[in-house]
Amino acid sequence: MEKDIFKILLNYLRYWYLFLISSIICLVGAYFYVRYNVTPEYYASGKILLNDKEEGEGLQSFSNLGLIKNSKNINDEIGVLASYDLMLKTVKELEYDVSYYVKGRFSEIELYDKSVPFKVVINDSMPILKYGTLGTVSIIDEFTFQIETFADEESVSKATYNFGEQLSTEFGKFRIDLISDKFKTQDPIFVRFRNINNIASVYNNKVRISNVYESGGGLLRISLTDPIPDRAVDVINKLIEVYAKSSAENKNFLAQSTLKLIDERLDLLTGELNVAEKDVETYKQRNDLINVESDASRFVSLADEVERELAELRSEINTINALENSLIQSSDQSFSPISSYNINSSVLAGSILAYNTEVQRRKNLISASGIGNPMLPELDRQLIESKNLILQNVRNIKAQLLRTQSELASKSSQYRSKISSVPTAERALLEINRDQGIKQSLYLYLLQKREEEALSISVPFSDTRIIETPQATSYPVSGAKTPIYMGALIFGLFIPFVWVFLKDKLNTKILEKEDIEAITNTPILGKIPSSMEKDVVVVTGHKASAVAELFRLMRHNLKFLSQGKNNQVIMVTSGKPGEGKTFVSINIGASLAITGKKVVVLGFDLRLPKLMKNMNLDYEYGLSDFIVDSKKSVDDLIVPYEKEKNLFFIGSGPIPPNPGELMLHERVGELLEDLKDKFDYVIIDTPPIGKVADAYSLNPYIDSTLFVVRFNYTKKEELNVINEITENKRLKQPMIVFNDVKMEKSGVYSYGYGKPV
């Protein structure tokens, strides 16, 4: 396994220059991308607590006073915090409609207000008329500054002004105030006017408000990302401040409306209570009653209860009548808040709350942009519709109350008929006292509620508490340089890696020994390195080259793989021409000859003979002559090799018209038997068995077969022929020779192209 990993790594390291070039290109690209396109953004967040229930004592207890309860739905409050109108108020108070920039090396750099030595103050009564770049502001001294404007690429105008001076430009009216004395080394600053509505929309989309705990609760996290961390913190702080202020204003507005209603009811009840007390006094004097003990029966108690309910019902009817009269008398163009008058109807209360919220929104719009705001007509139409719906709801409630009153009056009449036995004077006094008690109880109740409402207004209490002060990270969460450079480096290494991987996977040719072993179980006799020598015979007695040594190694392997069997006749073949079978035949014979063995090499490729041509040997008769002419003897064919006394060759002779049939001639067997008697080894160079079947006819006479495979030339699918030979035993003792292996300086074999032999 370790060798496999080493070979895989070595295969990739051969292309180290591609990895280096690709990494450099990607890193350079990342540098320019970061320089011109990436703006780092920082993350800021804080935590607030709404409707804090843990502080049960002190000021918090006043939050539940009065007729109006301050309990809030957290999801609704999240919606309020995330609303566009609240963010618009926030950026207006932060005065983000003016931005400042300085010129950097490659692009403009935005300055935050705190780092600018001056401040542009826009006239509140005059809105911005145009958005864009005013120009550059250069501070001359502590009293004056210069504005340089650019009408176009060539037209430049300069003007000098005093700090605090009112300026009237095409952008609007404003002044510039000096707020810091650190301006001597300040570069010219670009001043831009921006649309405050667009800025509010941008920040409203960027701010995130969520519950800290999945189970809900009032603990909320407010987060924001921005290129300037201090600005992100300021936006969150100001948003919390504006929310708390708006919430308090809304609470006080509703409480004041309720106080007004209570005062009106108290004035009315005071008069009614005085009349009831006077009636008691007059009745006692007239009837000479001092101590009247009530012995009213159960029916009296029931009657009292019904009368008490009727009194409360009358109060509710009076209240609903007051609200109805208020709505009828108000004109369509009168958009003032509506008090709920403590009417026990959640639907009506919800409608009134929604109407009052829209009225407050209309008031804010008029305060911000005047009555000419294009949103006002649509908002007025919606308010009129809401008021009509509220009036209809009030009338429905009134009808229901009247029906209930009628039912209670009927019950009261029934009970009164049951108590006829009670003395008239006593019964009359009881009724007078009961009426007085009901009015007194209602008066005390309203007086208590008025005091509670007054306390809820006067107490400086806020139901929004900052739990975690907003802070920004010291490192960017997006647009950071290090991840981009790391990504570019990884991508730069990945590209050549993929190229080498695909190159290896998509290559259909034999590239290494493992490719052969993956396809066939046929034993590999050896590997032959690529030879740069001009002489086709690379194995001689005096040479110690790598090629010669590997042929000697193959000679030993040949004896080992034969396992003691007779291996005198060796056939050398291949799948197709050009794989080097002739080269292998010659040098296998030479490696055997230098050991003192007598060896003959036969050129049995009768279709495309190369043996004698490659050896540069002349001969008179060849194999085809011997086969067709019975007068020719074996000695007529043998050609000695002058450089090696034990090495001999036999040429193929003239190319016959029927080489396949000629290979089946009985003279072939006679020839090989005769050569076996005269030589220790007979090497047969045959035609490729992947193209023609000539070599199969020699199988009865051979002892082993060498199948030559060449790097980057033999295709993987072409090795199926050797599998077929092995499985069907069509040739004896097949072995594979891997040809054209290159040796690097390190001594490790690699593979490359070689010239066909």
PDB file of C-alpha atoms in Angstrom, residues 54-239:
ATOM      1  CA  GLU A  54     -38.060  39.079  36.692  1.00  0.00           C
ATOM      2  CA  GLU A  55     -38.125  42.463  38.402  1.00  0.00           C
ATOM      3  CA  GLY A  56     -41.297  42.053  40.458  1.00  0.00           C
ATOM      4  CA  GLU A  57     -40.627  44.991  42.763  1.00  0.00           C
ATOM      5  CA  GLY A  58     -40.110  48.695  42.288  1.00  0.00           C
ATOM      6  CA  LEU A  59     -40.883  50.564  39.117  1.00  0.00           C
ATOM      7  CA  GLN A  60     -41.644  47.430  37.084  1.00  0.00           C
ATOM      8  CA  SER A  61     -44.803  46.819  39.095  1.00  0.00           C
ATOM      9  CA  PHE A  62     -46.322  50.010  37.670  1.00  0.00           C
ATOM     10  CA  SER A  63     -46.360  48.518  34.168  1.00  0.00           C
ATOM     11  CA  ASN A  64     -49.628  46.729  35.019  1.00  0.00           C
ATOM     12  CA  LEU A  65     -51.439  49.759  36.420  1.00  0.00           C
ATOM     13  CA  GLY A  66     -54.384  51.400  34.764  1.00  0.00           C
ATOM     14  CA  LEU A  67     -56.921  50.268  32.261  1.00  0.00           C
ATOM     15  CA  ILE A  68     -54.282  49.761  29.585  1.00  0.00           C
ATOM     16  CA  LYS A  69     -52.023  46.733  30.049  1.00  0.00           C
ATOM     17  CA  ASN A  70     -48.487  46.787  28.630  1.00  0.00           C
ATOM     18  CA  SER A  71     -48.171  43.069  27.992  1.00  0.00           C
ATOM     19  CA  LYS A  72     -46.814  42.529  24.485  1.00  0.00           C
ATOM     20  CA  ASN A  73     -46.704  39.761  21.924  1.00  0.00           C
ATOM     21  CA  ILE A  74     -43.000  39.133  21.286  1.00  0.00           C
ATOM     22  CA  ASN A  75     -43.491  38.218  17.629  1.00  0.00           C
ATOM     23  CA  ASP A  76     -45.368  41.490  17.083  1.00  0.00           C
ATOM     24  CA  GLU A  77     -42.567  43.432  18.738  1.00  0.00           C
ATOM     25  CA  ILE A  78     -39.999  41.705  16.516  1.00  0.00           C
ATOM     26  CA  GLY A  79     -42.068  42.894  13.575  1.00  0.00           C
ATOM     27  CA  VAL A  80     -42.041  46.442  14.953  1.00  0.00           C
ATOM     28  CA  LEU A  81     -38.263  46.349  15.475  1.00  0.00           C
ATOM     29  CA  ALA A  82     -37.784  45.084  11.915  1.00  0.00           C
ATOM     30  CA  SER A  83     -40.149  47.642  10.376  1.00  0.00           C
ATOM     31  CA  TYR A  84     -39.028  50.055   7.678  1.00  0.00           C
ATOM     32  CA  ASP A  85     -40.520  53.107   9.447  1.00  0.00           C
ATOM     33  CA  LEU A  86     -38.494  52.447  12.591  1.00  0.00           C
ATOM     34  CA  MET A  87     -35.297  52.048  10.553  1.00  0.00           C
ATOM     35  CA  LEU A  88     -36.103  55.253   8.650  1.00  0.00           C
ATOM     36  CA  LYS A  89     -36.322  57.136  11.941  1.00  0.00           C
ATOM     37  CA  THR A  90     -33.032  55.528  13.019  1.00  0.00           C
ATOM     38  CA  VAL A  91     -30.983  56.551   9.962  1.00  0.00           C
ATOM     39  CA  LYS A  92     -32.547  60.034  10.011  1.00  0.00           C
ATOM     40  CA  GLU A  93     -31.448  60.592  13.594  1.00  0.00           C
ATOM     41  CA  LEU A  94     -27.976  59.260  12.689  1.00  0.00           C
ATOM     42  CA  GLU A  95     -27.906  61.681   9.706  1.00  0.00           C
ATOM     43  CA  TYR A  96     -26.736  59.036   7.226  1.00  0.00           C
ATOM     44  CA  ASP A  97     -27.944  61.052   4.254  1.00  0.00           C
ATOM     45  CA  VAL A  98     -24.426  62.489   3.972  1.00  0.00           C
ATOM     46  CA  SER A  99     -21.369  60.267   3.433  1.00  0.00           C
ATOM     47  CA  TYR A 100     -17.656  61.023   3.280  1.00  0.00           C
ATOM     48  CA  TYR A 101     -14.865  59.392   1.239  1.00  0.00           C
ATOM     49  CA  VAL A 102     -11.144  59.796   0.639  1.00  0.00           C
ATOM     50  CA  LYS A 103      -9.187  58.661  -2.380  1.00  0.00           C
ATOM     51  CA  GLY A 104      -7.234  55.423  -1.827  1.00  0.00           C
ATOM     52  CA  ARG A 105      -4.528  53.755  -3.875  1.00  0.00           C
ATOM     53  CA  PHE A 106      -6.963  51.724  -5.947  1.00  0.00           C
ATOM     54  CA  SER A 107     -10.449  52.905  -4.954  1.00  0.00           C
ATOM     55  CA  GLU A 108     -12.290  55.321  -2.711  1.00  0.00           C
ATOM     56  CA  ILE A 109     -12.407  54.591   1.020  1.00  0.00           C
ATOM     57  CA  GLU A 110     -15.496  55.535   3.024  1.00  0.00           C
ATOM     58  CA  LEU A 111     -14.911  57.480   6.233  1.00  0.00           C
ATOM     59  CA  TYR A 112     -17.246  57.245   9.157  1.00  0.00           C
ATOM     60  CA  ASP A 113     -18.551  60.473  10.685  1.00  0.00           C
ATOM     61  CA  LYS A 114     -16.380  60.130  13.775  1.00  0.00           C
ATOM     62  CA  SER A 115     -13.180  60.252  11.692  1.00  0.00           C
ATOM     63  CA  VAL A 116     -14.226  63.325   9.645  1.00  0.00           C
ATOM     64  CA  PRO A 117     -13.058  66.702  11.093  1.00  0.00           C
ATOM     65  CA  PHE A 118     -16.156  68.533   9.814  1.00  0.00           C
ATOM     66  CA  LYS A 119     -19.868  67.874   9.529  1.00  0.00           C
ATOM     67  CA  VAL A 120     -22.388  68.733   6.823  1.00  0.00           C
ATOM     68  CA  VAL A 121     -25.596  70.007   8.463  1.00  0.00           C
ATOM     69  CA  ILE A 122     -28.633  69.990   6.160  1.00  0.00           C
ATOM     70  CA  ASN A 123     -31.319  72.643   6.565  1.00  0.00           C
ATOM     71  CA  ASP A 124     -34.255  70.859   8.247  1.00  0.00           C
ATOM     72  CA  SER A 125     -36.860  72.965   6.456  1.00  0.00           C
ATOM     73  CA  MET A 126     -35.465  72.197   2.992  1.00  0.00           C
ATOM     74  CA  PRO A 127     -35.166  68.619   1.724  1.00  0.00           C
ATOM     75  CA  ILE A 128     -32.279  67.399  -0.427  1.00  0.00           C
ATOM     76  CA  LEU A 129     -33.005  68.303  -4.057  1.00  0.00           C
ATOM     77  CA  LYS A 130     -30.405  66.091  -5.722  1.00  0.00           C
ATOM     78  CA  TYR A 131     -28.364  63.041  -4.772  1.00  0.00           C
ATOM     79  CA  GLY A 132     -24.748  62.506  -5.788  1.00  0.00           C
ATOM     80  CA  THR A 133     -21.212  63.826  -5.193  1.00  0.00           C
ATOM     81  CA  LEU A 134     -20.965  67.442  -4.126  1.00  0.00           C
ATOM     82  CA  GLY A 135     -17.188  67.500  -4.644  1.00  0.00           C
ATOM     83  CA  THR A 136     -14.097  67.500  -2.445  1.00  0.00           C
ATOM     84  CA  VAL A 137     -13.808  69.553   0.719  1.00  0.00           C
ATOM     85  CA  SER A 138     -10.327  70.737   1.750  1.00  0.00           C
ATOM     86  CA  ILE A 139      -9.840  72.517   5.085  1.00  0.00           C
ATOM     87  CA  ILE A 140      -7.678  75.621   4.726  1.00  0.00           C
ATOM     88  CA  ASP A 141      -7.631  76.715   8.366  1.00  0.00           C
ATOM     89  CA  GLU A 142      -9.898  76.679  11.391  1.00  0.00           C
ATOM     90  CA  PHE A 143     -12.168  79.300   9.803  1.00  0.00           C
ATOM     91  CA  THR A 144     -12.344  78.519   6.085  1.00  0.00           C
ATOM     92  CA  PHE A 145     -12.554  75.578   3.695  1.00  0.00           C
ATOM     93  CA  GLN A 146     -12.555  75.031  -0.045  1.00  0.00           C
ATOM     94  CA  ILE A 147     -15.036  73.059  -2.153  1.00  0.00           C
ATOM     95  CA  GLU A 148     -13.814  71.695  -5.482  1.00  0.00           C
ATOM     96  CA  THR A 149     -16.597  70.527  -7.817  1.00  0.00           C
ATOM     97  CA  PHE A 150     -16.373  68.640 -11.106  1.00  0.00           C
ATOM     98  CA  ALA A 151     -18.903  69.532 -13.801  1.00  0.00           C
ATOM     99  CA  ASP A 152     -17.342  66.983 -16.180  1.00  0.00           C
ATOM    100  CA  GLU A 153     -13.984  65.309 -16.760  1.00  0.00           C
ATOM    101  CA  GLU A 154     -12.273  68.586 -17.739  1.00  0.00           C
ATOM    102  CA  SER A 155     -14.337  71.303 -16.022  1.00  0.00           C
ATOM    103  CA  VAL A 156     -13.293  72.020 -12.414  1.00  0.00           C
ATOM    104  CA  SER A 157     -14.512  74.840 -10.159  1.00  0.00           C
ATOM    105  CA  LYS A 158     -13.234  75.906  -6.744  1.00  0.00           C
ATOM    106  CA  ALA A 159     -14.809  78.132  -4.107  1.00  0.00           C
ATOM    107  CA  THR A 160     -13.834  79.120  -0.569  1.00  0.00           C
ATOM    108  CA  TYR A 161     -16.364  79.419   2.295  1.00  0.00           C
ATOM    109  CA  ASN A 162     -16.421  79.994   6.036  1.00  0.00           C
ATOM    110  CA  PHE A 163     -17.400  77.317   8.506  1.00  0.00           C
ATOM    111  CA  GLY A 164     -21.010  77.774   9.620  1.00  0.00           C
ATOM    112  CA  GLU A 165     -21.917  79.720   6.494  1.00  0.00           C
ATOM    113  CA  GLN A 166     -25.241  78.769   4.877  1.00  0.00           C
ATOM    114  CA  LEU A 167     -24.593  77.337   1.388  1.00  0.00           C
ATOM    115  CA  SER A 168     -27.207  77.147  -1.345  1.00  0.00           C
ATOM    116  CA  THR A 169     -26.355  74.612  -4.074  1.00  0.00           C
ATOM    117  CA  GLU A 170     -28.117  72.431  -6.599  1.00  0.00           C
ATOM    118  CA  PHE A 171     -28.159  69.721  -3.922  1.00  0.00           C
ATOM    119  CA  GLY A 172     -29.996  71.899  -1.412  1.00  0.00           C
ATOM    120  CA  LYS A 173     -29.225  74.237   1.488  1.00  0.00           C
ATOM    121  CA  PHE A 174     -26.700  73.232   4.124  1.00  0.00           C
ATOM    122  CA  ARG A 175     -23.763  74.426   6.168  1.00  0.00           C
ATOM    123  CA  ILE A 176     -20.434  72.835   7.126  1.00  0.00           C
ATOM    124  CA  ASP A 177     -19.285  72.969  10.765  1.00  0.00           C
ATOM    125  CA  LEU A 178     -15.752  72.245  11.980  1.00  0.00           C
ATOM    126  CA  ILE A 179     -15.982  69.630  14.755  1.00  0.00           C
ATOM    127  CA  SER A 180     -12.316  68.630  15.225  1.00  0.00           C
ATOM    128  CA  ASP A 181      -8.987  70.428  15.204  1.00  0.00           C
ATOM    129  CA  LYS A 182      -7.221  67.387  13.698  1.00  0.00           C
ATOM    130  CA  PHE A 183      -7.373  68.572  10.095  1.00  0.00           C
ATOM    131  CA  LYS A 184      -3.855  69.716   9.225  1.00  0.00           C
ATOM    132  CA  THR A 185      -2.813  66.422   7.612  1.00  0.00           C
ATOM    133  CA  GLN A 186      -6.282  65.579   6.292  1.00  0.00           C
ATOM    134  CA  ASP A 187      -6.541  64.787   2.581  1.00  0.00           C
ATOM    135  CA  PRO A 188      -9.420  66.277   0.541  1.00  0.00           C
ATOM    136  CA  ILE A 189     -12.679  64.549   1.449  1.00  0.00           C
ATOM    137  CA  PHE A 190     -15.413  63.680  -1.048  1.00  0.00           C
ATOM    138  CA  VAL A 191     -18.904  64.606   0.158  1.00  0.00           C
ATOM    139  CA  ARG A 192     -21.918  62.723  -1.203  1.00  0.00           C
ATOM    140  CA  PHE A 193     -25.633  63.217  -0.598  1.00  0.00           C
ATOM    141  CA  ARG A 194     -27.620  59.990  -0.456  1.00  0.00           C
ATOM    142  CA  ASN A 195     -31.301  59.090  -0.533  1.00  0.00           C
ATOM    143  CA  ILE A 196     -32.230  58.466   3.091  1.00  0.00           C
ATOM    144  CA  ASN A 197     -35.104  56.184   2.037  1.00  0.00           C
ATOM    145  CA  ASN A 198     -32.740  53.921   0.087  1.00  0.00           C
ATOM    146  CA  ILE A 199     -30.317  53.813   3.008  1.00  0.00           C
ATOM    147  CA  ALA A 200     -33.143  52.854   5.374  1.00  0.00           C
ATOM    148  CA  SER A 201     -34.218  50.113   2.971  1.00  0.00           C
ATOM    149  CA  VAL A 202     -30.653  48.741   2.774  1.00  0.00           C
ATOM    150  CA  TYR A 203     -30.209  48.589   6.546  1.00  0.00           C
ATOM    151  CA  ASN A 204     -33.734  47.283   7.054  1.00  0.00           C
ATOM    152  CA  ASN A 205     -32.855  44.325   4.797  1.00  0.00           C
ATOM    153  CA  LYS A 206     -29.527  43.743   6.547  1.00  0.00           C
ATOM    154  CA  VAL A 207     -30.670  43.869  10.184  1.00  0.00           C
ATOM    155  CA  ARG A 208     -31.619  40.535  11.756  1.00  0.00           C
ATOM    156  CA  ILE A 209     -33.818  40.207  14.865  1.00  0.00           C
ATOM    157  CA  SER A 210     -34.411  36.804  16.423  1.00  0.00           C
ATOM    158  CA  ASN A 211     -35.167  35.073  19.717  1.00  0.00           C
ATOM    159  CA  VAL A 212     -32.076  34.000  21.602  1.00  0.00           C
ATOM    160  CA  TYR A 213     -33.819  30.812  22.700  1.00  0.00           C
ATOM    161  CA  GLU A 214     -35.748  28.543  20.368  1.00  0.00           C
ATOM    162  CA  SER A 215     -38.534  28.251  22.916  1.00  0.00           C
ATOM    163  CA  GLY A 216     -39.273  31.963  22.504  1.00  0.00           C
ATOM    164  CA  GLY A 217     -39.325  34.520  25.294  1.00  0.00           C
ATOM    165  CA  GLY A 218     -38.521  38.214  25.344  1.00  0.00           C
ATOM    166  CA  LEU A 219     -34.729  37.937  25.014  1.00  0.00           C
ATOM    167  CA  LEU A 220     -33.891  39.097  21.492  1.00  0.00           C
ATOM    168  CA  ARG A 221     -30.663  39.348  19.495  1.00  0.00           C
ATOM    169  CA  ILE A 222     -30.262  42.247  17.073  1.00  0.00           C
ATOM    170  CA  SER A 223     -27.447  41.760  14.546  1.00  0.00           C
ATOM    171  CA  LEU A 224     -26.102  43.610  11.535  1.00  0.00           C
ATOM    172  CA  THR A 225     -23.172  43.359   9.095  1.00  0.00           C
ATOM    173  CA  ASP A 226     -21.504  46.469   7.695  1.00  0.00           C
ATOM    174  CA  PRO A 227     -18.149  47.449   6.147  1.00  0.00           C
ATOM    175  CA  ILE A 228     -17.622  49.896   9.062  1.00  0.00           C
ATOM    176  CA  PRO A 229     -17.935  48.099  12.444  1.00  0.00           C
ATOM    177  CA  ASP A 230     -18.508  51.310  14.465  1.00  0.00           C
ATOM    178  CA  ARG A 231     -21.387  52.251  12.186  1.00  0.00           C
ATOM    179  CA  ALA A 232     -23.013  48.835  12.641  1.00  0.00           C
ATOM    180  CA  VAL A 233     -22.828  49.264  16.440  1.00  0.00           C
ATOM    181  CA  ASP A 234     -24.282  52.789  16.220  1.00  0.00           C
ATOM    182  CA  VAL A 235     -27.188  51.625  14.045  1.00  0.00           C
ATOM    183  CA  ILE A 236     -28.125  48.878  16.535  1.00  0.00           C
ATOM    184  CA  ASN A 237     -27.856  51.238  19.513  1.00  0.00           C
ATOM    185  CA  LYS A 238     -29.925  53.915  17.823  1.00  0.00           C
ATOM    186  CA  LEU A 239     -32.511  51.350  16.682  1.00  0.00           C
TER     187      LEU A 239
END
